[in-house]
Amino acid sequence: MSITNLLENWSDFRHQHPSEDRPHLEYKWAMSIDLDSCTGCNACSVACYAENNLPVVGKEKFAHGHSHHWMRIERYWDNDGREFADQGAQFLPMLCQHCESAPCETVCPVGATNHTADGLNSQVYNRCVGSRYCNANCPYKVRYFNWYDYPTTDNVWPAPMEQQLNPDVTVRGKGVMEKCTFCVQRLTVAKSDARTQGRLVLDGEVQTACQQVCPTGAITFGNLVDPLAKVGKQWMQQQVDLNKDKQAKDAAEEAVKLRGYRILEELRTYPSVMYLEQLRESDI
Amino acid sequence: MARSQDKDFQEVSAMIENGFNRRNFLKVLGWGGATVALSGCGNTSVEDGREFVTSYAETADYIIPSIGTYFNSTCAQCDAGCGIMGRVREGRVLKLEGNPESPINNGKMCGLGQAGVQAHYNPDRIREPLLRNGDRGEAITWEKALELINEKVGSVNPENVAFLTGVVSGHVKALLNNYLDALGSGHHYVYEAVAPSVVRASNKKAYGVEMPRLSLDKAKVIVSFGADFLGAWVSPVHFSQQYARFRKPDNGERGVLVQVESKMTLTGANADRWLAIRPGTEGILALGLINSLAAAGLPVSEDVAAAVGEYTSDRVSKDTGVSAEHIGKLAALLKERSPSLVIAGSAAEGYAHGSQNAAAIALLNQVLGNVGQTVEAPSSVPFPQMAPSTGNSFALQSLSDDMAQDKVKVLFSYGANPVFTAPAFFKLKENLKKVPFKVVFAHYMDETAVEADLVLPLNSALEDWATLMPEYIAEGAQLNIRQPLMEKMYPGTLGVGDILLAMLKQRRPDEYNDYEDFYSYLRSAMVSNKDALGGADEDDDTFWETALSHGVVKLVGEPVDMTGSMSAAALVVPAPFAEDATYPLHLIPAVSASMRDGRNANEPWLQESPDPLTTIVWDSWVEMHPKTAAKLGIVEGDIVEVASKSGAIKAQAYLFPGIHPDVVSVPLGYGHEAMGRYAKGVGANAFSILDPVFDNETGELAMHETRVKVTKAGQRVIIVKDEGPAGGSQMGRRIALRIPSNKVNLSEEV
Amino acid sequence: MYSFLRLSVLLVGLVVSAGSYAVKAAQPLTTADDLGPNVEQPFEFPHDRHAGDAADGGMEINCMYCHTYARRSIVAGIPPVQKCIGCHQNIESVREAPRIKKLFEYWDAKKAIPWKKVHDLPDFVRFNHERHIQRFVFAQGKPVQEACGYCHGDVKKMTVARRQKPLSMGWCRSCHMKDHRIDATSTKTSQGPNDCWQCHK
């Protein structure tokens, strides 16, 4: 990276609202997760392990907080001091939010994490030097560090388990940061196939691994720029604007609410994942 | 603070005195670092001539390197029979997806199914037949193994030959039955460690069929008495899809789920109202609901009204621990929103009076008019000889008794791990030793294989041929196809179909010698029946290839008649449990979606996947209510001993708000002593301490009737779990939000 | 003393970085040619005989006849032995040549030929042949050998393939940074992707 390049393009490196100034032209990948449909079954989590060559770290390392679940299900109770959790639990699938204004992108000392033209937060393994500043800055704590060299660690991929590894995804060595990529390997293939046919990717043509496996279909994924895409229609109907840190619909207390929201929106990360609030029946 | 005379300290203090403090040190480093960073390096990481290229001798047109080809097959991780679609690249299967063409799962899958690739590529799979020599297993050839089987079977009375299997169906079942037929006798024990056997029997009585077709998506209210239909009950992926439509139907009227159980299951965690109920009193609650419904004006027959007369709200509330307010609200909801659906799950399977509980719950369904709406007749199976033989624990009991009486001289075990799943009081291991020749068909050296005289290594499900019929018929009857997704990993394994065929050739050579292997038998059997399998207009090859390409053949069956009685006459639901001073707590062994009966414990993804309710990984636990823990002076992480009359196990205590204070729960499937590197030594085996209590009507093991005492064992550990120190609290942050249903208009949503 | 230390480290660092920068400036990346090592293959396949000009005794076979997948996959692919045999089973004149005999040995044993990978990018790089062929051959109408030659050099002058270009990221980027016409007739151009995640997986 030369100094001239740095100076010329400085304004590009840090933009407050990248989407407002330069809206995404062809693709902006986004997701919506319906917390009322999510049953907390963890199928998405396991599917992510399968698709993205995630290492199984074992009990001891898990205890140290070194697990690698790019997609994890957080479980909350809402008892308010009642004797039982008599309204069940709240399951929250948490993954990289691919923030438009990602706090991780600005602090990487070597520029290993950037924003792609189609709205993803990228992580380039071979550039990462392992400062772990990005994870320190991430409010969602969805970045995972390879504290050990898992490809050479016993019982992570003992022969012949390494044959299951996905050749489209790098197997990470020691010292690099990793996180959910919205299955960029699938997106790239879908975009390339569509390009060869002279068109854009259609809604539903590409699915992330978590979306594909979810038994209740709680995860919707697609291109926000595509007017026909379900995810865009959901965001619009829920009146959640990608480029706002406070949604207009939340301004006043309404009798009937829209249940779309983004987590920790007030931190001005502009996440690309919208959640739909879980419901509980009022009549029982 | 004493000043150290250490040399290092002196050096450091000298440095500080001379002004070279840490700040200066960093400054120097910083300058150096900054300048070097600007220079960069010039080499590349291009690797010349080190690796091989993907190269073929001869390949099909559709094989394009780097682009996956997808093949359909059927999952084997549980008995639901979901269709899978394997992504195959360069000759090996990489990942499984759901088969969109299977009406059971419609392209979706569960985490357990995803782990099927780990069962296939597992490093602990057995690779060749093993013959016992003292304490060791010596590798032998298949010829020798089959010869030995022929010899042993031939040398005993066929009466003394026994097959112990899990659920079998399809052509494998046909071959097995033919073999037994060829023997002239022989016994087939079908065993499932965790099975809805009491519910099957009670369904048969109440509805005329063992497994009616449930339409969760047509119901407006679902009341589940412990049936974990989103987690591990019967066909969870199928029910999850129905559940999604139940929650968000087109008209926007969200369905209401009420879960009644003594220990929260995954389904319970998703309920609008989770009712903690005194263990065993579910039948009382069901009758109480009928009473309330009748009082509110719902028409019930005279004998039913008479039977439920004494189950007033107050009495039921006292017996069950569910408040009168909740009983009233639930009854009102059921009366107002129709159709509903009431399901019996662990309420039935768990208790000596389980059949009575199930009958009461079925009666509630009938009184509500759900039969014919959300409880319907399943399709019949046009090929009954391929319909699944379902299992129960009674079968294992019988086998164990027969073995004890020296009635079994040759035993074949397939699709079961009874040495692990049988409670200690069965004395199964002891009785096994009385069998002179034991053949175990296995993937791993599990607890049962370790006791065998001959171990036959099986193909994994991803390299095998079979047809299967699921017990739970989702839409219409279907025949699932299992085909290999790649070449066998090890030349020394065989499919169970191949083994049975080889054994059949020994008994009936004229009939079976024409078939080279199980594949040719299967293809021939399918093709010769293609008219009935929807291939009447096709030639043999087209029919077969189409069937393989879809992975499932839809069958045409007639809807079965739903007969069965709605009678409360014989209904006697006993009073709640008496107290027991020595064993004050009830043990509920929990069935989790991944661990189940422990058959998949050697798949590391599943061990590392946190239990959805406790978030615990790589170990078992003893779940108890904070009140119970406080009474016993137990905190989280205390190692406790859970002791019943039949045995004791130790595990870490975990405080949980979703469990009745009189109950503790330990998950099943942990505590393997063999099976592989990921399963062995992880957790404690809750099967082992179950008490000998049985359902009065079916003789099934009453899994929730074990009474235990819990004492501290003296050690405390830090529990390895995914939730942080805040436990389940959001600490005042708005992370996972929840909103009452009357504040949302779902019909406007996309 | 410590200010001297700081100054010397600073000076050394500046010299080194300036030097390396100067070195880079002297060699423009765009046209650097970097000959790879000779990679030993199971037998010497003569590209010149197959792909070469008729004037040189070659058969002018299109690259993509054998490396079929270049237009539809990320890898160009090595032809299965079946493809070689497709022609060679009918070419009696060379049937007894030593290399052809070796070929038929593999075919008769139905064994894949263990070709070594000559152009092997590191595992964290994803190079997509399809996009390049689609643009240069199909959209721009460039002759196949020219398009393949941008990166693989003049293969028809070689027997066994040998890497002709550096294949480094800088070298790839130097071409990506140029404007390329989107098709043969249009004046509209586009550049190759600049986005890390297009090429790094």
XYZ file of N, CA and C in Angstrom, chain A residues 1 3 34-43 45-51 54-59 62-63 67-69 72-79 82-92 94 155-168 186 207 209 211-217 230 233-234 237-238 253-259 261-264 276-284, chain B residues 38 85 87 89-90 92-95 97 107-111 114-115 117-118 121-123 127 230 237 240-241 243-244 247-248 254 256 258 264 266 268-274 276 329-330 333 336-337 486 489-490 604-605 608-610 612-615 617-619 625 627 654 656-657 659-661 677-678 720-723 727-730 733-746 748-750:
594
model
N 0.844 -1.199 0.000
C 0.000 0.000 0.000
C 0.880 1.251 0.000
N 1.868 5.390 -0.066
C 1.359 6.551 0.662
C 0.395 7.354 -0.216
N -36.854 -14.198 11.870
C -38.115 -14.112 12.603
C -37.969 -14.851 13.929
N -37.896 -14.111 15.028
C -37.675 -14.749 16.320
C -38.888 -15.511 16.809
N -40.036 -15.293 16.176
C -41.204 -16.066 16.584
C -41.224 -17.423 15.898
N -40.559 -17.515 14.735
C -40.466 -18.802 14.044
C -39.273 -19.597 14.535
N -38.233 -18.915 14.970
C -37.038 -19.618 15.425
C -37.368 -20.459 16.644
N -37.037 -21.751 16.589
C -37.344 -22.612 17.726
C -36.115 -22.866 18.588
N -34.968 -22.338 18.192
C -33.753 -22.553 18.975
C -33.136 -23.917 18.766
N -33.449 -24.575 17.649
C -33.013 -25.955 17.461
C -31.531 -26.106 17.178
N -30.832 -25.046 16.789
C -29.384 -25.091 16.508
C -29.018 -25.751 15.182
N -29.990 -26.017 14.318
C -29.648 -26.609 13.017
C -28.773 -25.651 12.222
N -26.660 -23.497 13.284
C -25.313 -23.479 13.839
C -24.504 -24.655 13.307
N -25.100 -25.839 13.309
C -24.381 -27.026 12.841
C -24.149 -26.948 11.334
N -25.125 -26.436 10.600
C -24.974 -26.320 9.150
C -23.824 -25.385 8.811
N -23.666 -24.334 9.614
C -22.569 -23.393 9.401
C -21.226 -24.077 9.628
N -21.153 -24.925 10.645
C -19.926 -25.696 10.882
C -19.589 -26.530 9.662
N -20.623 -27.147 9.101
C -20.401 -28.042 7.960
C -19.948 -27.270 6.731
N -20.574 -26.129 6.481
C -20.315 -25.379 5.248
C -18.975 -24.656 5.274
N -15.565 -25.058 10.082
C -15.330 -24.571 11.433
C -14.728 -25.684 12.287
N -13.706 -25.372 13.067
C -13.101 -26.413 13.891
C -13.900 -26.655 15.168
N -13.938 -27.920 15.576
C -14.535 -28.260 16.863
C -13.406 -28.187 17.880
N -13.545 -27.345 18.874
C -12.395 -27.070 19.730
C -12.296 -27.974 20.949
N -13.387 -28.644 21.331
C -13.322 -29.510 22.498
C -13.648 -28.775 23.783
N -13.825 -29.545 24.847
C -14.354 -28.989 26.084
C -13.456 -27.926 26.697
N -13.375 -24.737 24.739
C -14.692 -24.117 24.790
C -14.827 -23.345 26.100
N -14.315 -23.949 27.170
C -14.392 -23.296 28.475
C -13.628 -21.981 28.472
N -14.630 -21.133 21.379
C -15.469 -21.835 20.409
C -15.612 -21.000 19.157
N -15.958 -21.661 18.061
C -15.978 -21.014 16.757
C -17.358 -20.951 16.137
N -18.399 -20.855 16.926
C -19.712 -20.890 16.291
C -20.034 -19.546 15.662
N -24.439 -18.515 16.347
C -24.707 -19.107 17.653
C -26.126 -18.747 18.065
N -26.714 -19.639 18.873
C -28.056 -19.364 19.382
C -27.904 -18.919 20.830
N -28.299 -17.678 21.089
C -28.266 -17.176 22.457
C -29.625 -17.446 23.065
N -29.620 -17.824 24.328
C -30.889 -18.173 24.961
C -31.087 -17.267 26.166
N -32.193 -16.535 26.176
C -32.490 -15.627 27.272
C -33.767 -16.035 27.972
N -33.806 -15.746 29.279
C -35.030 -15.973 30.035
C -35.653 -14.620 30.345
N -36.956 -14.624 30.462
C -37.654 -13.365 30.692
C -38.615 -13.559 31.852
N -38.130 -14.192 32.961
C -39.055 -14.551 34.024
C -39.515 -13.380 34.873
N -40.379 -14.451 38.324
C -41.439 -15.439 38.558
C -40.800 -16.780 38.851
N -41.602 -17.689 39.422
C -41.026 -18.961 39.851
C -40.522 -19.792 38.667
N -41.284 -19.763 37.585
C -40.905 -20.569 36.417
C -40.754 -19.667 35.192
N -40.053 -20.182 34.235
C -39.989 -19.486 32.945
C -41.260 -19.858 32.208
N -42.387 -19.305 32.654
C -43.665 -19.809 32.168
C -44.086 -19.231 30.824
N -43.210 -18.432 30.209
C -43.465 -18.014 28.831
C -42.340 -18.512 27.933
N -41.718 -19.584 28.347
C -40.673 -20.180 27.539
C -39.402 -19.350 27.546
N -38.597 -19.543 26.542
C -37.318 -18.860 26.454
C -37.318 -17.946 25.237
N -36.273 -17.141 25.119
C -36.103 -16.329 23.921
C -34.816 -16.779 23.244
N -34.955 -17.273 22.047
C -33.773 -17.732 21.311
C -33.374 -16.665 20.315
N -32.096 -16.375 20.271
C -31.620 -15.359 19.343
C -30.457 -15.891 18.527
N -27.413 -15.361 16.601
C -26.526 -14.198 16.465
C -25.373 -14.555 15.541
N -7.462 -34.547 16.766
C -8.906 -34.757 16.914
C -9.778 -33.624 16.426
N -9.205 -32.647 15.742
C -10.072 -31.634 15.142
C -10.559 -32.165 13.797
N -9.598 -32.524 12.950
C -9.963 -33.187 11.695
C -9.117 -34.440 11.531
N -9.345 -35.445 12.391
C -8.539 -36.662 12.265
C -8.948 -37.405 11.002
N -7.984 -37.981 10.303
C -8.314 -38.681 9.058
C -9.409 -39.699 9.313
N -10.402 -39.858 8.445
C -10.589 -39.152 7.177
C -11.523 -37.944 7.254
N -11.647 -37.345 8.434
C -12.613 -36.263 8.555
C -12.260 -35.042 7.709
N -11.000 -34.904 7.372
C -10.628 -33.720 6.580
C -11.216 -33.792 5.187
N -11.727 -34.968 4.789
C -12.332 -35.075 3.462
C -13.673 -34.362 3.395
N -14.226 -34.044 4.554
C -15.509 -33.354 4.566
C -15.335 -31.855 4.309
N -14.103 -31.350 4.437
C -13.883 -29.906 4.360
C -14.333 -29.335 3.027
N -14.910 -28.171 3.069
C -15.409 -27.494 1.883
C -14.249 -26.824 1.148
N -13.946 -27.255 -0.095
C -12.810 -26.661 -0.807
C -13.014 -25.187 -1.168
N -14.262 -24.712 -1.105
C -14.515 -23.321 -1.461
C -14.219 -22.349 -0.334
N -20.909 -19.113 -1.706
C -22.118 -19.399 -2.477
C -22.548 -18.177 -3.270
N -28.873 -19.395 -1.357
C -29.263 -19.401 0.045
C -28.015 -19.569 0.883
N -26.113 -21.151 4.162
C -26.276 -22.490 4.729
C -27.302 -22.489 5.849
N -29.824 -20.437 6.292
C -31.161 -20.253 5.751
C -31.678 -21.545 5.129
N -30.780 -22.240 4.424
C -31.211 -23.428 3.713
C -31.664 -24.525 4.656
N -31.008 -24.632 5.808
C -31.320 -25.749 6.687
C -32.478 -25.458 7.649
N -32.726 -24.192 7.960
C -33.668 -23.856 9.037
C -35.020 -24.518 8.822
N -35.423 -25.411 9.737
C -36.664 -26.159 9.519
C -37.916 -25.289 9.504
N -37.907 -24.157 10.205
C -39.116 -23.339 10.196
C -39.041 -22.207 9.180
N -37.890 -22.083 8.500
C -37.758 -20.988 7.545
C -37.716 -19.639 8.221
N -37.749 -11.030 -1.262
C -38.586 -11.099 -0.075
C -37.978 -10.284 1.068
N -38.743 -6.666 0.800
C -40.156 -6.388 1.084
C -40.393 -6.416 2.593
N -39.710 -7.339 3.272
C -39.875 -7.420 4.723
C -39.345 -6.160 5.390
N -41.764 -3.354 4.725
C -43.033 -3.468 5.436
C -42.826 -3.166 6.923
N -41.673 -3.542 7.442
C -41.385 -3.296 8.848
C -40.861 -1.883 9.083
N -45.203 5.853 20.731
C -45.764 4.613 21.262
C -47.036 4.290 20.487
N -47.057 3.158 19.801
C -48.211 2.824 18.982
C -49.005 1.690 19.606
N -50.287 1.633 19.258
C -51.125 0.527 19.737
C -50.751 -0.756 19.023
N -50.592 -0.644 17.724
C -50.173 -1.811 16.942
C -48.777 -1.540 16.440
N -47.863 -2.418 16.760
C -46.467 -2.181 16.415
C -46.021 -3.039 15.247
N -44.961 -2.574 14.656
C -44.261 -3.396 13.684
C -43.118 -4.059 14.446
N -42.897 -5.353 14.173
C -41.966 -6.032 15.071
C -40.529 -6.125 14.554
N -36.756 -5.002 14.073
C -35.805 -4.128 14.763
C -34.402 -4.627 14.481
N -33.428 -3.791 14.790
C -32.044 -4.243 14.649
C -31.375 -4.109 16.014
N -30.475 -5.021 16.282
C -29.893 -5.061 17.616
C -28.802 -4.001 17.753
N -28.842 -3.307 18.878
C -27.834 -2.281 19.196
C -27.695 -1.264 18.058
N -37.218 -9.964 13.764
C -38.637 -9.716 14.024
C -38.926 -10.211 15.434
N -39.467 -9.328 16.255
C -39.670 -9.646 17.665
C -40.475 -10.916 17.862
N -40.099 -11.625 18.897
C -40.855 -12.818 19.264
C -42.203 -12.398 19.840
N -43.199 -13.243 19.636
C -44.525 -12.931 20.160
C -44.903 -13.893 21.273
N -45.748 -13.420 22.155
C -46.340 -14.324 23.122
C -47.819 -13.974 23.217
N -48.657 -15.000 23.234
C -50.095 -14.818 23.207
C -50.572 -14.040 24.432
N -51.376 -13.014 24.174
C -51.853 -12.203 25.299
C -53.013 -12.846 26.027
N -53.711 -13.785 25.368
C -54.919 -14.346 25.964
C -54.681 -15.532 26.891
N -53.425 -15.835 27.170
C -53.211 -17.042 27.988
C -52.148 -16.803 29.045
N 6.198 0.169 5.636
C 6.028 0.842 4.353
C 6.693 0.098 3.215
N -29.958 -34.388 0.502
C -29.385 -34.122 -0.803
C -27.920 -33.862 -0.526
N -24.112 -32.878 -1.379
C -23.289 -32.160 -2.344
C -22.011 -32.965 -2.523
N -18.440 -33.514 -4.536
C -17.440 -32.882 -5.386
C -16.218 -33.763 -5.433
N -15.684 -33.921 -6.651
C -14.463 -34.723 -6.823
C -14.567 -36.050 -6.080
N -16.317 -37.076 -3.516
C -16.634 -37.245 -2.117
C -17.755 -36.289 -1.696
N -18.523 -36.762 -0.727
C -19.654 -35.965 -0.268
C -19.148 -34.964 0.754
N -19.555 -33.719 0.586
C -19.045 -32.656 1.450
C -20.062 -32.207 2.481
N -21.272 -32.035 2.045
C -22.273 -31.478 2.949
C -23.636 -32.018 2.541
N -27.785 -31.405 2.447
C -28.903 -30.461 2.545
C -30.162 -31.309 2.600
N -36.891 -30.205 1.909
C -35.654 -29.460 1.704
C -35.013 -28.923 2.965
N -35.643 -29.126 4.107
C -35.055 -28.626 5.352
C -34.423 -29.784 6.112
N -33.644 -29.428 7.132
C -32.970 -30.475 7.910
C -32.787 -30.008 9.337
N -32.360 -30.918 10.195
C -32.014 -30.517 11.547
C -30.501 -30.665 11.721
N -29.985 -30.200 12.843
C -28.548 -30.264 13.095
C -28.051 -31.696 13.159
N -27.372 -32.877 9.710
C -26.138 -32.292 9.171
C -24.926 -33.097 9.614
N -25.007 -33.621 10.854
C -23.853 -34.351 11.388
C -23.693 -35.721 10.745
N -22.529 -36.417 7.952
C -21.222 -36.544 7.298
C -20.148 -36.923 8.307
N -20.333 -36.510 9.555
C -19.335 -36.878 10.561
C -19.456 -38.343 10.950
N -17.508 -39.958 7.870
C -16.051 -39.781 7.864
C -15.438 -39.988 9.247
N -16.157 -40.649 10.116
C -15.684 -40.770 11.490
C -14.412 -41.617 11.581
N -13.396 -41.120 12.294
C -12.145 -41.875 12.382
C -12.275 -43.156 13.187
N -13.437 -51.033 10.394
C -13.131 -51.151 8.972
C -13.123 -52.571 8.436
N -40.901 -30.204 18.370
C -39.922 -29.355 17.679
C -38.508 -29.871 17.904
N -38.515 -32.341 12.073
C -38.358 -31.369 10.987
C -39.705 -31.119 10.318
N -41.785 -29.048 12.618
C -41.295 -27.666 12.671
C -41.826 -26.854 11.505
N -41.904 -27.495 10.343
C -42.425 -26.767 9.189
C -43.903 -26.460 9.380
N -45.272 -26.110 12.227
C -45.283 -25.128 13.302
C -45.102 -23.719 12.758
N -44.218 -23.573 11.760
C -43.989 -22.245 11.184
C -45.281 -21.704 10.584
N -47.743 -20.720 13.341
C -47.483 -19.431 13.954
C -47.830 -18.280 13.021
N -47.679 -18.516 11.740
C -47.908 -17.421 10.791
C -48.761 -17.911 9.624
N -52.328 -15.952 14.603
C -51.234 -16.759 15.134
C -51.753 -17.858 16.048
N -51.660 -20.612 19.076
C -51.190 -20.541 20.468
C -50.689 -21.905 20.893
N -49.464 -24.189 24.061
C -49.365 -24.361 25.505
C -48.685 -25.703 25.751
N -38.890 -28.628 31.111
C -39.040 -27.916 29.841
C -38.251 -28.584 28.718
N -37.483 -28.420 24.327
C -37.283 -27.350 23.355
C -38.633 -26.779 22.928
N -41.311 -26.772 24.722
C -41.789 -25.999 25.857
C -41.195 -24.609 25.895
N -39.948 -24.492 25.465
C -39.289 -23.184 25.463
C -39.912 -22.250 24.438
N -40.665 -22.801 23.491
C -41.302 -21.982 22.475
C -42.775 -21.729 22.756
N -43.220 -22.193 23.931
C -44.650 -22.104 24.210
C -45.049 -20.696 24.645
N -46.287 -20.321 24.319
C -46.823 -19.064 24.830
C -47.041 -19.178 26.328
N -47.416 -20.370 26.741
C -47.585 -20.612 28.173
C -46.992 -21.971 28.485
N -45.999 -21.961 29.374
C -45.409 -23.222 29.801
C -45.917 -23.508 31.200
N -45.774 -25.721 34.441
C -45.036 -26.734 35.193
C -46.054 -27.571 35.925
N -58.191 -20.219 31.968
C -57.809 -19.524 30.725
C -57.628 -20.517 29.588
N -56.994 -21.647 29.923
C -56.742 -22.641 28.882
C -58.043 -23.228 28.364
N -59.716 -20.729 26.145
C -59.045 -20.639 24.856
C -59.427 -21.815 23.964
N -62.938 -21.457 22.673
C -63.133 -20.368 21.721
C -62.463 -20.623 20.383
N -61.284 -21.204 20.414
C -60.521 -21.344 19.156
C -60.499 -22.806 18.728
N -21.123 -41.656 -2.418
C -19.749 -41.778 -2.896
C -19.316 -43.227 -2.739
N -15.848 -45.849 1.889
C -14.589 -45.388 2.460
C -13.614 -46.554 2.634
N -14.134 -47.668 3.119
C -13.264 -48.803 3.446
C -13.758 -50.036 2.712
N -18.565 -35.044 16.701
C -18.132 -33.877 17.500
C -18.982 -32.626 17.317
N -19.563 -32.418 16.122
C -20.408 -31.225 15.978
C -21.546 -31.235 16.983
N -20.344 -30.425 20.477
C -19.974 -29.011 20.614
C -21.179 -28.091 20.416
N -22.284 -28.650 19.945
C -23.468 -27.825 19.746
C -24.151 -27.669 21.094
N -24.274 -26.443 21.595
C -24.811 -26.277 22.951
C -26.244 -26.776 23.058
N -29.841 -26.446 23.625
C -30.566 -25.174 23.482
C -31.064 -24.592 24.805
N -31.373 -25.443 25.770
C -31.970 -24.915 26.994
C -30.949 -24.549 28.048
N -29.912 -25.346 28.180
C -28.922 -25.054 29.219
C -27.637 -24.463 28.645
N -27.441 -24.591 27.353
C -26.227 -24.192 26.620
C -24.984 -24.950 27.057
N -22.141 -27.861 26.981
C -21.516 -28.676 25.946
C -20.624 -29.747 26.578
N -20.379 -30.811 25.811
C -19.378 -31.820 26.133
C -19.522 -32.428 27.522
N -20.701 -32.503 28.062
C -20.851 -33.128 29.372
C -22.335 -33.260 29.661
N -34.502 -27.048 39.812
C -35.049 -25.723 40.040
C -34.218 -25.021 41.124
N -35.139 -23.454 43.617
C -35.685 -23.723 44.956
C -35.148 -25.057 45.487
N -27.010 -27.964 37.574
C -27.318 -26.743 36.819
C -28.688 -26.255 37.241
N -32.112 -24.294 36.867
C -32.893 -24.108 35.644
C -34.303 -23.690 36.008
N -34.832 -22.623 35.404
C -36.159 -22.150 35.788
C -37.303 -22.885 35.096
N -38.297 -26.205 35.303
C -38.438 -27.569 35.814
C -39.211 -27.504 37.125
N -40.023 -28.506 37.352
C -40.822 -28.553 38.567
C -39.887 -28.754 39.759
N -40.170 -28.119 40.891
C -39.251 -28.239 42.028
C -39.090 -29.659 42.562
N -13.663 -41.710 20.257
C -12.915 -40.696 20.996
C -13.762 -39.518 21.460
N -14.861 -39.235 20.753
C -15.650 -38.070 21.142
C -16.733 -38.438 22.139
N -19.000 -25.912 31.679
C -18.621 -25.431 30.348
C -19.894 -25.258 29.542
N -20.270 -24.021 29.329
C -21.521 -23.747 28.632
C -21.336 -22.493 27.787
N -22.294 -22.260 26.901
C -22.163 -21.154 25.974
C -22.664 -19.847 26.571
N -23.629 -19.911 27.464
C -24.138 -18.663 28.019
C -23.051 -18.077 28.919
N -25.880 -15.555 32.628
C -26.894 -16.594 32.530
C -27.840 -16.257 31.399
N -29.119 -16.210 31.682
C -30.070 -15.911 30.620
C -30.532 -14.476 30.653
N -29.796 -13.605 31.305
C -30.282 -12.243 31.459
C -29.720 -11.337 30.377
N -30.537 -10.408 29.885
C -30.063 -9.454 28.887
C -29.498 -8.214 29.547
N -30.414 -4.766 28.479
C -30.244 -4.324 27.092
C -31.364 -4.875 26.243
N -31.666 -4.169 25.172
C -32.717 -4.641 24.278
C -32.066 -5.468 23.172
N -31.901 -6.743 23.476
C -31.244 -7.619 22.503
C -32.263 -8.535 21.850
N -32.837 -9.447 22.650
C -33.890 -10.308 22.128
C -35.199 -9.747 22.643
N -36.021 -9.272 21.754
C -37.247 -8.601 22.192
C -38.465 -9.483 22.049
N -39.441 -9.185 22.886
C -40.666 -9.974 22.895
C -41.832 -9.008 23.011
N -42.926 -9.354 22.380
C -44.056 -8.416 22.355
C -45.350 -9.229 22.457
N -46.357 -8.725 23.162
C -47.624 -9.468 23.245
C -48.293 -9.535 21.878
N -48.991 -10.634 21.655
C -49.536 -10.876 20.313
C -50.597 -9.854 19.926
N -51.278 -9.256 20.905
C -52.350 -8.334 20.531
C -51.804 -6.967 20.098
N -50.498 -6.809 20.125
C -49.932 -5.539 19.675
C -49.417 -5.600 18.243
N -49.637 -6.735 17.618
C -49.059 -6.910 16.282
C -50.136 -7.369 15.320
N -50.047 -6.940 14.096
C -50.988 -7.387 13.079
C -50.222 -8.236 12.057
N -50.247 -9.539 12.287
C -49.424 -10.431 11.462
C -49.924 -10.517 10.022
N -50.567 -8.362 8.011
C -49.972 -7.367 7.108
C -48.544 -7.696 6.748
N -47.989 -8.699 7.406
C -46.566 -8.983 7.172
C -46.371 -9.737 5.875
N -45.184 -9.562 5.364
C -44.829 -10.198 4.096
C -44.532 -11.664 4.329
